[in-house]
């Protein structure tokens, strides 16, 4: 009993060898092209979130440390995504969350301190 194989690209039944995954070369290349496009779209989407996060940190960062903490809501209002960062840097009990060369550290539930890390 052989199961009918379905083309991974066009979803039509495949005729021929049992190990075939595509009808033909054009279905094969179109499948891998779509896969690459999906990956590029994913990278682009996440990169734009990280880039935006970094810009927000950069704009709110002040080298004058006397400025102190920034409310999280101020970051959120500008479109900051707290779920996305490039690194976690542990410093004892504390953790810095970096987006490239800027980072924030939570000082309580509502406020963060911003840092430039390199
Ligand atoms: Zn096909």
PDB file of C-alpha atoms in Angstrom, residues 21-22 26-27 31-32 44 49 56 59 73 90 110 114:
ATOM      1  CA  UNK A  21       8.868  15.675  -2.545  1.00  0.00           C
ATOM      2  CA  UNK A  22       8.003  17.881  -5.503  1.00  0.00           C
ATOM      3  CA  UNK A  26      10.071  24.287 -10.900  1.00  0.00           C
ATOM      4  CA  UNK A  27       7.993  23.269  -7.836  1.00  0.00           C
ATOM      5  CA  UNK A  31       9.305  26.019  -2.628  1.00  0.00           C
ATOM      6  CA  UNK A  32      12.845  26.983  -1.597  1.00  0.00           C
ATOM      7  CA  UNK A  44      13.555  41.942   8.680  1.00  0.00           C
ATOM      8  CA  UNK A  49      12.060  45.901  16.266  1.00  0.00           C
ATOM      9  CA  UNK A  56      14.501  54.712  21.659  1.00  0.00           C
ATOM     10  CA  UNK A  59      17.252  59.042  22.364  1.00  0.00           C
ATOM     11  CA  UNK A  73       5.753  53.837  30.120  1.00  0.00           C
ATOM     12  CA  UNK A  90      24.337  39.745  34.440  1.00  0.00           C
ATOM     13  CA  UNK A 110       7.971  50.870  36.808  1.00  0.00           C
ATOM     14  CA  UNK A 114      19.600  53.510  30.709  1.00  0.00           C
TER      15      UNK A 114
END
